[in-house]
mmCIF file with all atom_site columns, C-alpha atoms in Angstrom:
data_model
loop_
_atom_site.group_PDB
_atom_site.id
_atom_site.type_symbol
_atom_site.label_atom_id
_atom_site.label_alt_id
_atom_site.label_comp_id
_atom_site.label_asym_id
_atom_site.label_entity_id
_atom_site.label_seq_id
_atom_site.pdbx_PDB_ins_code
_atom_site.Cartn_x
_atom_site.Cartn_y
_atom_site.Cartn_z
_atom_site.occupancy
_atom_site.B_iso_or_equiv
_atom_site.pdbx_formal_charge
_atom_site.auth_seq_id
_atom_site.auth_comp_id
_atom_site.auth_asym_id
_atom_site.auth_atom_id
_atom_site.pdbx_PDB_model_num
ATOM 1   C CA . MET M 1 1   ? 72.061  127.354 -116.907 1.00 0.00 ? 1   MET M CA 1
ATOM 2   C CA . VAL M 1 2   ? 69.539  126.040 -114.416 1.00 0.00 ? 2   VAL M CA 1
ATOM 3   C CA . GLY M 1 3   ? 71.072  124.492 -111.365 1.00 0.00 ? 3   GLY M CA 1
ATOM 4   C CA . ARG M 1 4   ? 69.920  121.074 -109.993 1.00 0.00 ? 4   ARG M CA 1
ATOM 5   C CA . MET M 1 5   ? 69.871  120.197 -106.281 1.00 0.00 ? 5   MET M CA 1
ATOM 6   C CA . THR M 1 6   ? 70.942  116.678 -105.701 1.00 0.00 ? 6   THR M CA 1
ATOM 7   C CA . LEU M 1 7   ? 69.944  114.921 -102.409 1.00 0.00 ? 7   LEU M CA 1
ATOM 8   C CA . LEU M 1 8   ? 72.935  113.376 -100.890 1.00 0.00 ? 8   LEU M CA 1
ATOM 9   C CA . PRO M 1 9   ? 72.732  109.959 -99.286  1.00 0.00 ? 9   PRO M CA 1
ATOM 10  C CA . TYR M 1 10  ? 73.559  111.365 -95.829  1.00 0.00 ? 10  TYR M CA 1
ATOM 11  C CA . GLU M 1 11  ? 70.683  113.809 -95.829  1.00 0.00 ? 11  GLU M CA 1
ATOM 12  C CA . HIS M 1 12  ? 68.282  111.119 -97.040  1.00 0.00 ? 12  HIS M CA 1
ATOM 13  C CA . ALA M 1 13  ? 69.202  108.855 -94.118  1.00 0.00 ? 13  ALA M CA 1
ATOM 14  C CA . ASN M 1 14  ? 68.865  111.709 -91.658  1.00 0.00 ? 14  ASN M CA 1
ATOM 15  C CA . LEU M 1 15  ? 65.313  112.472 -92.875  1.00 0.00 ? 15  LEU M CA 1
ATOM 16  C CA . ARG M 1 16  ? 64.206  108.876 -92.390  1.00 0.00 ? 16  ARG M CA 1
ATOM 17  C CA . LEU M 1 17  ? 65.605  108.922 -88.851  1.00 0.00 ? 17  LEU M CA 1
ATOM 18  C CA . ARG M 1 18  ? 63.745  112.070 -87.948  1.00 0.00 ? 18  ARG M CA 1
ATOM 19  C CA . TYR M 1 19  ? 60.465  110.669 -89.344  1.00 0.00 ? 19  TYR M CA 1
ATOM 20  C CA . ARG M 1 20  ? 60.781  107.640 -87.086  1.00 0.00 ? 20  ARG M CA 1
ATOM 21  C CA . GLN M 1 21  ? 61.528  109.863 -84.091  1.00 0.00 ? 21  GLN M CA 1
ATOM 22  C CA . TYR M 1 22  ? 58.505  112.017 -84.821  1.00 0.00 ? 22  TYR M CA 1
ATOM 23  C CA . LEU M 1 23  ? 56.277  108.917 -85.115  1.00 0.00 ? 23  LEU M CA 1
ATOM 24  C CA . GLU M 1 24  ? 57.521  107.486 -81.813  1.00 0.00 ? 24  GLU M CA 1
ATOM 25  C CA . LEU M 1 25  ? 57.066  110.853 -80.112  1.00 0.00 ? 25  LEU M CA 1
ATOM 26  C CA . ALA M 1 26  ? 53.503  111.166 -81.416  1.00 0.00 ? 26  ALA M CA 1
ATOM 27  C CA . THR M 1 27  ? 52.688  107.649 -80.246  1.00 0.00 ? 27  THR M CA 1
ATOM 28  C CA . MET M 1 28  ? 54.033  108.356 -76.748  1.00 0.00 ? 28  MET M CA 1
ATOM 29  C CA . VAL M 1 29  ? 52.077  111.604 -76.542  1.00 0.00 ? 29  VAL M CA 1
ATOM 30  C CA . THR M 1 30  ? 48.879  109.822 -77.609  1.00 0.00 ? 30  THR M CA 1
ATOM 31  C CA . LEU M 1 31  ? 49.344  107.074 -75.024  1.00 0.00 ? 31  LEU M CA 1
ATOM 32  C CA . SER M 1 32  ? 50.067  109.646 -72.342  1.00 0.00 ? 32  SER M CA 1
ATOM 33  C CA . LEU M 1 33  ? 46.898  111.565 -73.140  1.00 0.00 ? 33  LEU M CA 1
ATOM 34  C CA . PHE M 1 34  ? 44.856  108.331 -73.060  1.00 0.00 ? 34  PHE M CA 1
ATOM 35  C CA . VAL M 1 35  ? 46.269  107.371 -69.653  1.00 0.00 ? 35  VAL M CA 1
ATOM 36  C CA . VAL M 1 36  ? 45.600  110.843 -68.273  1.00 0.00 ? 36  VAL M CA 1
ATOM 37  C CA . ALA M 1 37  ? 42.050  110.792 -69.636  1.00 0.00 ? 37  ALA M CA 1
ATOM 38  C CA . LEU M 1 38  ? 41.453  107.337 -68.175  1.00 0.00 ? 38  LEU M CA 1
ATOM 39  C CA . TYR M 1 39  ? 42.324  108.476 -64.659  1.00 0.00 ? 39  TYR M CA 1
ATOM 40  C CA . THR M 1 40  ? 40.665  111.863 -64.828  1.00 0.00 ? 40  THR M CA 1
ATOM 41  C CA . MET M 1 41  ? 37.233  110.814 -66.232  1.00 0.00 ? 41  MET M CA 1
ATOM 42  C CA . PRO M 1 42  ? 34.471  109.955 -63.634  1.00 0.00 ? 42  PRO M CA 1
ATOM 43  C CA . LYS M 1 43  ? 33.781  106.305 -62.981  1.00 0.00 ? 43  LYS M CA 1
ATOM 44  C CA . PHE M 1 44  ? 30.324  104.749 -63.598  1.00 0.00 ? 44  PHE M CA 1
ATOM 45  C CA . GLU M 1 45  ? 29.067  101.618 -61.892  1.00 0.00 ? 45  GLU M CA 1
ATOM 46  C CA . SER M 1 46  ? 27.560  99.071  -64.212  1.00 0.00 ? 46  SER M CA 1
ATOM 47  C CA . ILE M 1 47  ? 24.142  97.704  -63.278  1.00 0.00 ? 47  ILE M CA 1
ATOM 48  C CA . GLY M 1 48  ? 22.966  94.406  -64.678  1.00 0.00 ? 48  GLY M CA 1
ATOM 49  C CA . LEU M 1 49  ? 19.273  94.841  -65.413  1.00 0.00 ? 49  LEU M CA 1
ATOM 50  C CA . GLU M 1 50  ? 18.767  91.159  -65.784  1.00 0.00 ? 50  GLU M CA 1
ATOM 51  C CA . ASN M 1 51  ? 19.879  90.581  -62.193  1.00 0.00 ? 51  ASN M CA 1
ATOM 52  C CA . SER M 1 52  ? 18.078  93.495  -60.544  1.00 0.00 ? 52  SER M CA 1
ATOM 53  C CA . VAL M 1 53  ? 15.337  92.570  -58.038  1.00 0.00 ? 53  VAL M CA 1
ATOM 54  C CA . TYR M 1 54  ? 12.858  95.014  -56.540  1.00 0.00 ? 54  TYR M CA 1
ATOM 55  C CA . ILE M 1 55  ? 12.024  94.342  -52.920  1.00 0.00 ? 55  ILE M CA 1
ATOM 56  C CA . ALA M 1 56  ? 8.989   96.176  -51.637  1.00 0.00 ? 56  ALA M CA 1
ATOM 57  C CA . PRO M 1 57  ? 9.277   97.690  -48.183  1.00 0.00 ? 57  PRO M CA 1
ATOM 58  C CA . ILE M 1 58  ? 7.803   95.511  -45.471  1.00 0.00 ? 58  ILE M CA 1
ATOM 59  C CA . GLU M 1 59  ? 5.076   97.165  -43.462  1.00 0.00 ? 59  GLU M CA 1
ATOM 60  C CA . SER M 1 60  ? 4.909   96.255  -39.831  1.00 0.00 ? 60  SER M CA 1
ATOM 61  C CA . TYR M 1 61  ? 1.568   95.737  -38.123  1.00 0.00 ? 61  TYR M CA 1
ATOM 62  C CA . GLU M 1 62  ? 0.955   95.562  -34.460  1.00 0.00 ? 62  GLU M CA 1
ATOM 63  C CA . ILE M 1 63  ? -0.606  92.221  -33.580  1.00 0.00 ? 63  ILE M CA 1
ATOM 64  C CA . PRO M 1 64  ? -3.065  92.487  -30.710  1.00 0.00 ? 64  PRO M CA 1
ATOM 65  C CA . PRO M 1 65  ? -2.343  90.197  -27.802  1.00 0.00 ? 65  PRO M CA 1
ATOM 66  C CA . GLU M 1 66  ? -4.245  86.939  -27.784  1.00 0.00 ? 66  GLU M CA 1
ATOM 67  C CA . THR M 1 67  ? -7.163  86.782  -25.426  1.00 0.00 ? 67  THR M CA 1
ATOM 68  C CA . GLU M 1 68  ? -8.048  83.633  -23.633  1.00 0.00 ? 68  GLU M CA 1
ATOM 69  C CA . GLN M 1 69  ? -11.273 82.111  -24.889  1.00 0.00 ? 69  GLN M CA 1
ATOM 70  C CA . PHE M 1 70  ? -13.540 80.784  -22.213  1.00 0.00 ? 70  PHE M CA 1
ATOM 71  C CA . LYS M 1 71  ? -15.751 77.882  -23.167  1.00 0.00 ? 71  LYS M CA 1
ATOM 72  C CA . LYS M 1 72  ? -19.383 78.243  -22.308  1.00 0.00 ? 72  LYS M CA 1
ATOM 73  C CA . PRO M 1 73  ? -20.544 75.700  -19.781  1.00 0.00 ? 73  PRO M CA 1
ATOM 74  C CA . ALA M 1 74  ? -22.496 72.855  -21.252  1.00 0.00 ? 74  ALA M CA 1
ATOM 75  C CA . PRO M 1 75  ? -26.258 73.179  -20.815  1.00 0.00 ? 75  PRO M CA 1
ATOM 76  C CA . PRO M 1 76  ? -27.752 71.033  -18.100  1.00 0.00 ? 76  PRO M CA 1
ATOM 77  C CA . MET M 1 77  ? -28.849 67.588  -19.119  1.00 0.00 ? 77  MET M CA 1
ATOM 78  C CA . ARG M 1 78  ? -32.484 67.458  -20.109  1.00 0.00 ? 78  ARG M CA 1
ATOM 79  C CA . PRO M 1 79  ? -34.676 64.444  -19.538  1.00 0.00 ? 79  PRO M CA 1
ATOM 80  C CA . SER M 1 80  ? -34.307 61.821  -22.205  1.00 0.00 ? 80  SER M CA 1
ATOM 81  C CA . ILE M 1 81  ? -36.637 62.204  -25.171  1.00 0.00 ? 81  ILE M CA 1
ATOM 82  C CA . PRO M 1 82  ? -38.584 59.126  -26.118  1.00 0.00 ? 82  PRO M CA 1
ATOM 83  C CA . ILE M 1 83  ? -37.827 57.476  -29.436  1.00 0.00 ? 83  ILE M CA 1
ATOM 84  C CA . GLU M 1 84  ? -39.734 58.886  -32.375  1.00 0.00 ? 84  GLU M CA 1
ATOM 85  C CA . SER M 1 85  ? -42.880 56.958  -32.969  1.00 0.00 ? 85  SER M CA 1
ATOM 86  C CA . GLU M 1 86  ? -45.978 57.164  -35.075  1.00 0.00 ? 86  GLU M CA 1
ATOM 87  C CA . PRO M 1 87  ? -48.646 59.671  -33.991  1.00 0.00 ? 87  PRO M CA 1
ATOM 88  C CA . ASP M 1 88  ? -51.161 58.315  -31.517  1.00 0.00 ? 88  ASP M CA 1
ATOM 89  C CA . GLU M 1 89  ? -54.435 57.052  -32.883  1.00 0.00 ? 89  GLU M CA 1
ATOM 90  C CA . ILE M 1 90  ? -57.828 58.274  -31.724  1.00 0.00 ? 90  ILE M CA 1
ATOM 91  C CA . ASP M 1 91  ? -60.691 55.924  -32.546  1.00 0.00 ? 91  ASP M CA 1
ATOM 92  C CA . VAL M 1 92  ? -63.983 57.456  -33.625  1.00 0.00 ? 92  VAL M CA 1
ATOM 93  C CA . GLU M 1 93  ? -66.759 55.226  -34.945  1.00 0.00 ? 93  GLU M CA 1
ATOM 94  C CA . ILE M 1 94  ? -69.502 56.842  -37.000  1.00 0.00 ? 94  ILE M CA 1
ATOM 95  C CA . THR M 1 95  ? -72.723 54.865  -37.492  1.00 0.00 ? 95  THR M CA 1
ATOM 96  C CA . ILE M 1 96  ? -75.188 55.908  -40.185  1.00 0.00 ? 96  ILE M CA 1
ATOM 97  C CA . GLU M 1 97  ? -78.584 54.370  -40.879  1.00 0.00 ? 97  GLU M CA 1
ATOM 98  C CA . GLU M 1 98  ? -78.738 52.174  -43.951  1.00 0.00 ? 98  GLU M CA 1
ATOM 99  C CA . THR M 1 99  ? -80.504 53.547  -46.984  1.00 0.00 ? 99  THR M CA 1
ATOM 100 C CA . GLY M 1 100 ? -81.371 52.152  -50.349  1.00 0.00 ? 100 GLY M CA 1
ATOM 101 C CA . LEU M 1 101 ? -78.619 51.446  -52.841  1.00 0.00 ? 101 LEU M CA 1
ATOM 102 C CA . ALA M 1 102 ? -78.174 53.443  -56.027  1.00 0.00 ? 102 ALA M CA 1
ATOM 103 C CA . ASP M 1 103 ? -75.723 53.563  -58.857  1.00 0.00 ? 103 ASP M CA 1
ATOM 104 C CA . PHE M 1 104 ? -72.255 54.430  -57.545  1.00 0.00 ? 104 PHE M CA 1
ATOM 105 C CA . VAL M 1 105 ? -70.620 57.484  -59.082  1.00 0.00 ? 105 VAL M CA 1
ATOM 106 C CA . ALA M 1 106 ? -66.854 57.553  -58.651  1.00 0.00 ? 106 ALA M CA 1
ATOM 107 C CA . ILE M 1 107 ? -65.114 60.807  -57.818  1.00 0.00 ? 107 ILE M CA 1
ATOM 108 C CA . ASP M 1 108 ? -61.442 61.625  -58.166  1.00 0.00 ? 108 ASP M CA 1
ATOM 109 C CA . ALA M 1 109 ? -59.244 61.078  -55.141  1.00 0.00 ? 109 ALA M CA 1
ATOM 110 C CA . PRO M 1 110 ? -57.207 64.010  -53.783  1.00 0.00 ? 110 PRO M CA 1
ATOM 111 C CA . PRO M 1 111 ? -53.540 64.173  -54.825  1.00 0.00 ? 111 PRO M CA 1
ATOM 112 C CA . PRO M 1 112 ? -51.048 62.444  -52.499  1.00 0.00 ? 112 PRO M CA 1
ATOM 113 C CA . PRO M 1 113 ? -49.638 64.694  -49.759  1.00 0.00 ? 113 PRO M CA 1
ATOM 114 C CA . PRO M 1 114 ? -46.133 66.055  -50.335  1.00 0.00 ? 114 PRO M CA 1
ATOM 115 C CA . VAL M 1 115 ? -43.256 64.385  -48.543  1.00 0.00 ? 115 VAL M CA 1
ATOM 116 C CA . SER M 1 116 ? -42.175 66.491  -45.577  1.00 0.00 ? 116 SER M CA 1
ATOM 117 C CA . ASP M 1 117 ? -39.626 66.140  -42.812  1.00 0.00 ? 117 ASP M CA 1
ATOM 118 C CA . ARG M 1 118 ? -41.436 65.866  -39.498  1.00 0.00 ? 118 ARG M CA 1
ATOM 119 C CA . ARG M 1 119 ? -39.762 66.130  -36.151  1.00 0.00 ? 119 ARG M CA 1
ATOM 120 C CA . PHE M 1 120 ? -41.421 64.129  -33.435  1.00 0.00 ? 120 PHE M CA 1
ATOM 121 C CA . ILE M 1 121 ? -42.329 66.242  -30.428  1.00 0.00 ? 121 ILE M CA 1
ATOM 122 C CA . PRO M 1 122 ? -42.966 64.301  -27.238  1.00 0.00 ? 122 PRO M CA 1
ATOM 123 C CA . TYR M 1 123 ? -45.941 65.272  -25.110  1.00 0.00 ? 123 TYR M CA 1
ATOM 124 C CA . ASP M 1 124 ? -47.474 64.239  -21.801  1.00 0.00 ? 124 ASP M CA 1
ATOM 125 C CA . GLU M 1 125 ? -51.186 64.697  -22.596  1.00 0.00 ? 125 GLU M CA 1
ATOM 126 C CA . HIS M 1 126 ? -52.913 63.818  -25.848  1.00 0.00 ? 126 HIS M CA 1
ATOM 127 C CA . PRO M 1 127 ? -54.925 66.406  -27.761  1.00 0.00 ? 127 PRO M CA 1
ATOM 128 C CA . GLU M 1 128 ? -58.695 65.968  -27.362  1.00 0.00 ? 128 GLU M CA 1
ATOM 129 C CA . PRO M 1 129 ? -61.746 67.475  -29.082  1.00 0.00 ? 129 PRO M CA 1
ATOM 130 C CA . LEU M 1 130 ? -63.408 70.231  -27.097  1.00 0.00 ? 130 LEU M CA 1
ATOM 131 C CA . GLY M 1 131 ? -66.721 68.796  -25.930  1.00 0.00 ? 131 GLY M CA 1
ATOM 132 C CA . GLY M 1 132 ? -65.492 65.220  -26.235  1.00 0.00 ? 132 GLY M CA 1
ATOM 133 C CA . TYR M 1 133 ? -65.433 62.906  -29.218  1.00 0.00 ? 133 TYR M CA 1
ATOM 134 C CA . GLY M 1 134 ? -69.146 63.435  -29.639  1.00 0.00 ? 134 GLY M CA 1
ATOM 135 C CA . ALA M 1 135 ? -68.336 66.906  -31.005  1.00 0.00 ? 135 ALA M CA 1
ATOM 136 C CA . LEU M 1 136 ? -66.113 65.326  -33.644  1.00 0.00 ? 136 LEU M CA 1
ATOM 137 C CA . GLN M 1 137 ? -68.807 62.777  -34.480  1.00 0.00 ? 137 GLN M CA 1
ATOM 138 C CA . LYS M 1 138 ? -71.350 65.548  -35.089  1.00 0.00 ? 138 LYS M CA 1
ATOM 139 C CA . ASN M 1 139 ? -69.057 67.088  -37.699  1.00 0.00 ? 139 ASN M CA 1
ATOM 140 C CA . VAL M 1 140 ? -68.778 63.875  -39.723  1.00 0.00 ? 140 VAL M CA 1
ATOM 141 C CA . VAL M 1 141 ? -71.142 63.696  -42.680  1.00 0.00 ? 141 VAL M CA 1
ATOM 142 C CA . TYR M 1 142 ? -71.487 60.323  -44.371  1.00 0.00 ? 142 TYR M CA 1
ATOM 143 C CA . PRO M 1 143 ? -71.075 60.982  -48.112  1.00 0.00 ? 143 PRO M CA 1
ATOM 144 C CA . GLU M 1 144 ? -74.273 60.353  -50.058  1.00 0.00 ? 144 GLU M CA 1
ATOM 145 C CA . ILE M 1 145 ? -72.384 58.475  -52.758  1.00 0.00 ? 145 ILE M CA 1
ATOM 146 C CA . ALA M 1 146 ? -70.787 56.043  -50.318  1.00 0.00 ? 146 ALA M CA 1
ATOM 147 C CA . ARG M 1 147 ? -73.995 55.625  -48.336  1.00 0.00 ? 147 ARG M CA 1
ATOM 148 C CA . GLU M 1 148 ? -76.059 54.789  -51.385  1.00 0.00 ? 148 GLU M CA 1
ATOM 149 C CA . ALA M 1 149 ? -73.391 52.350  -52.565  1.00 0.00 ? 149 ALA M CA 1
ATOM 150 C CA . GLY M 1 150 ? -73.152 50.722  -49.119  1.00 0.00 ? 150 GLY M CA 1
ATOM 151 C CA . ILE M 1 151 ? -69.454 51.483  -48.810  1.00 0.00 ? 151 ILE M CA 1
ATOM 152 C CA . GLU M 1 152 ? -67.950 51.215  -45.332  1.00 0.00 ? 152 GLU M CA 1
ATOM 153 C CA . GLY M 1 153 ? -64.420 51.383  -43.991  1.00 0.00 ? 153 GLY M CA 1
ATOM 154 C CA . THR M 1 154 ? -61.876 53.202  -41.892  1.00 0.00 ? 154 THR M CA 1
ATOM 155 C CA . VAL M 1 155 ? -60.131 56.414  -42.878  1.00 0.00 ? 155 VAL M CA 1
ATOM 156 C CA . ILE M 1 156 ? -57.031 57.464  -40.921  1.00 0.00 ? 156 ILE M CA 1
ATOM 157 C CA . VAL M 1 157 ? -56.448 61.211  -40.958  1.00 0.00 ? 157 VAL M CA 1
ATOM 158 C CA . GLN M 1 158 ? -53.115 62.694  -39.921  1.00 0.00 ? 158 GLN M CA 1
ATOM 159 C CA . ALA M 1 159 ? -53.761 66.091  -38.356  1.00 0.00 ? 159 ALA M CA 1
ATOM 160 C CA . LEU M 1 160 ? -51.381 68.832  -37.248  1.00 0.00 ? 160 LEU M CA 1
ATOM 161 C CA . ILE M 1 161 ? -52.979 70.313  -34.128  1.00 0.00 ? 161 ILE M CA 1
ATOM 162 C CA . GLY M 1 162 ? -51.353 73.577  -33.081  1.00 0.00 ? 162 GLY M CA 1
ATOM 163 C CA . LYS M 1 163 ? -50.822 75.169  -29.717  1.00 0.00 ? 163 LYS M CA 1
ATOM 164 C CA . ASP M 1 164 ? -54.006 77.156  -30.243  1.00 0.00 ? 164 ASP M CA 1
ATOM 165 C CA . GLY M 1 165 ? -56.084 73.996  -30.686  1.00 0.00 ? 165 GLY M CA 1
ATOM 166 C CA . ILE M 1 166 ? -56.670 74.668  -34.386  1.00 0.00 ? 166 ILE M CA 1
ATOM 167 C CA . VAL M 1 167 ? -56.016 72.030  -37.025  1.00 0.00 ? 167 VAL M CA 1
ATOM 168 C CA . HIS M 1 168 ? -53.423 73.593  -39.331  1.00 0.00 ? 168 HIS M CA 1
ATOM 169 C CA . ALA M 1 169 ? -52.994 70.711  -41.779  1.00 0.00 ? 169 ALA M CA 1
ATOM 170 C CA . THR M 1 170 ? -54.495 67.333  -42.608  1.00 0.00 ? 170 THR M CA 1
ATOM 171 C CA . GLU M 1 171 ? -53.349 64.401  -44.708  1.00 0.00 ? 171 GLU M CA 1
ATOM 172 C CA . ILE M 1 172 ? -54.783 60.996  -45.505  1.00 0.00 ? 172 ILE M CA 1
ATOM 173 C CA . PHE M 1 173 ? -52.607 58.289  -43.997  1.00 0.00 ? 173 PHE M CA 1
ATOM 174 C CA . LYS M 1 174 ? -54.983 55.497  -45.008  1.00 0.00 ? 174 LYS M CA 1
ATOM 175 C CA . GLY M 1 175 ? -58.071 56.164  -47.052  1.00 0.00 ? 175 GLY M CA 1
ATOM 176 C CA . ILE M 1 176 ? -60.762 54.807  -49.349  1.00 0.00 ? 176 ILE M CA 1
ATOM 177 C CA . PRO M 1 177 ? -60.248 56.645  -52.644  1.00 0.00 ? 177 PRO M CA 1
ATOM 178 C CA . LYS M 1 178 ? -63.062 57.724  -54.942  1.00 0.00 ? 178 LYS M CA 1
ATOM 179 C CA . THR M 1 179 ? -65.767 57.323  -52.300  1.00 0.00 ? 179 THR M CA 1
ATOM 180 C CA . GLY M 1 180 ? -65.852 60.754  -50.661  1.00 0.00 ? 180 GLY M CA 1
ATOM 181 C CA . LEU M 1 181 ? -65.012 59.204  -47.279  1.00 0.00 ? 181 LEU M CA 1
ATOM 182 C CA . ASP M 1 182 ? -61.501 60.711  -47.253  1.00 0.00 ? 182 ASP M CA 1
ATOM 183 C CA . GLU M 1 183 ? -62.818 64.232  -47.779  1.00 0.00 ? 183 GLU M CA 1
ATOM 184 C CA . ALA M 1 184 ? -65.583 63.775  -45.205  1.00 0.00 ? 184 ALA M CA 1
ATOM 185 C CA . ALA M 1 185 ? -63.091 62.607  -42.576  1.00 0.00 ? 185 ALA M CA 1
ATOM 186 C CA . MET M 1 186 ? -60.670 65.490  -43.190  1.00 0.00 ? 186 MET M CA 1
ATOM 187 C CA . ASN M 1 187 ? -63.457 68.081  -43.144  1.00 0.00 ? 187 ASN M CA 1
ATOM 188 C CA . ALA M 1 188 ? -64.762 66.741  -39.822  1.00 0.00 ? 188 ALA M CA 1
ATOM 189 C CA . VAL M 1 189 ? -61.299 66.932  -38.233  1.00 0.00 ? 189 VAL M CA 1
ATOM 190 C CA . LYS M 1 190 ? -60.754 70.492  -39.511  1.00 0.00 ? 190 LYS M CA 1
ATOM 191 C CA . MET M 1 191 ? -64.132 71.713  -38.238  1.00 0.00 ? 191 MET M CA 1
ATOM 192 C CA . THR M 1 192 ? -63.516 70.401  -34.722  1.00 0.00 ? 192 THR M CA 1
ATOM 193 C CA . ALA M 1 193 ? -61.915 72.590  -32.058  1.00 0.00 ? 193 ALA M CA 1
ATOM 194 C CA . TRP M 1 194 ? -59.237 70.774  -30.064  1.00 0.00 ? 194 TRP M CA 1
ATOM 195 C CA . LYS M 1 195 ? -57.586 70.954  -26.709  1.00 0.00 ? 195 LYS M CA 1
ATOM 196 C CA . PRO M 1 196 ? -53.857 71.046  -27.608  1.00 0.00 ? 196 PRO M CA 1
ATOM 197 C CA . ALA M 1 197 ? -51.341 68.479  -26.441  1.00 0.00 ? 197 ALA M CA 1
ATOM 198 C CA . LEU M 1 198 ? -49.366 69.380  -23.323  1.00 0.00 ? 198 LEU M CA 1
ATOM 199 C CA . GLN M 1 199 ? -45.686 68.946  -22.620  1.00 0.00 ? 199 GLN M CA 1
ATOM 200 C CA . ARG M 1 200 ? -44.739 69.878  -19.049  1.00 0.00 ? 200 ARG M CA 1
ATOM 201 C CA . ASP M 1 201 ? -48.025 71.739  -18.758  1.00 0.00 ? 201 ASP M CA 1
ATOM 202 C CA . LYS M 1 202 ? -47.266 73.800  -21.877  1.00 0.00 ? 202 LYS M CA 1
ATOM 203 C CA . PRO M 1 203 ? -49.211 73.455  -25.141  1.00 0.00 ? 203 PRO M CA 1
ATOM 204 C CA . VAL M 1 204 ? -47.239 72.055  -28.067  1.00 0.00 ? 204 VAL M CA 1
ATOM 205 C CA . THR M 1 205 ? -47.936 71.480  -31.748  1.00 0.00 ? 205 THR M CA 1
ATOM 206 C CA . VAL M 1 206 ? -48.113 67.779  -32.624  1.00 0.00 ? 206 VAL M CA 1
ATOM 207 C CA . TRP M 1 207 ? -49.178 65.409  -35.382  1.00 0.00 ? 207 TRP M CA 1
ATOM 208 C CA . VAL M 1 208 ? -51.760 62.769  -34.452  1.00 0.00 ? 208 VAL M CA 1
ATOM 209 C CA . ASN M 1 209 ? -53.499 59.948  -36.309  1.00 0.00 ? 209 ASN M CA 1
ATOM 210 C CA . ILE M 1 210 ? -57.289 60.029  -36.110  1.00 0.00 ? 210 ILE M CA 1
ATOM 211 C CA . PRO M 1 211 ? -59.034 56.885  -37.421  1.00 0.00 ? 211 PRO M CA 1
ATOM 212 C CA . ILE M 1 212 ? -62.690 57.464  -38.330  1.00 0.00 ? 212 ILE M CA 1
ATOM 213 C CA . ILE M 1 213 ? -64.816 54.368  -38.942  1.00 0.00 ? 213 ILE M CA 1
ATOM 214 C CA . PHE M 1 214 ? -67.687 54.699  -41.374  1.00 0.00 ? 214 PHE M CA 1
ATOM 215 C CA . ARG M 1 215 ? -70.272 51.960  -40.774  1.00 0.00 ? 215 ARG M CA 1
ATOM 216 C CA . LEU M 1 216 ? -73.893 51.611  -41.812  1.00 0.00 ? 216 LEU M CA 1
ATOM 217 C CA . SER M 1 217 ? -76.379 50.779  -39.029  1.00 0.00 ? 217 SER M CA 1
ATOM 218 C CA . SER M 1 218 ? -77.665 47.513  -40.518  1.00 0.00 ? 218 SER M CA 1
ATOM 219 C CA . ASN M 1 219 ? -74.197 46.016  -40.264  1.00 0.00 ? 219 ASN M CA 1
#
């Protein structure tokens, strides 16, 4: 006959008590190990990347000592310069014998001179033609067209006379277009050698107005 083991109520209660004791003991051991691990593990400092700022090292430079700046003395006062005025005029009258009249043939006038900034240069002595104004008169040729048409008048030539006495540029300040008189006047001025203008006994380059009067002898 097979025997049967019957669990008594006392033993059943004792088993439940031991189970609870084992559970409490395991919990205490686990907590103890956690506390020990917490204190024995190395500590790490937390760094907030969003708040980190990089500051570059500041380089120091040696600043040279300031030097005292001395102002240059003002240049001595020069004599007052006269107010800018128009170039002086030199009158030259050219008289040509009258000839018979013929049909007048018009020629094109030269283009207007370009606008340029001119600085007035004062001078003490006017420029003069070498050999007198007779030398300038010899260089003037009355245009055949104007002479045959009986055209007379005054042409004012603006001339730039350099320090070397050479005419470097000419312009028509007042002319008689399409007659050939303007070209004849400018050519005569260019062909003439000049004594330059003087400023304090030194030659200077100046602009002058040279009126040349073309007149036929019968008038």
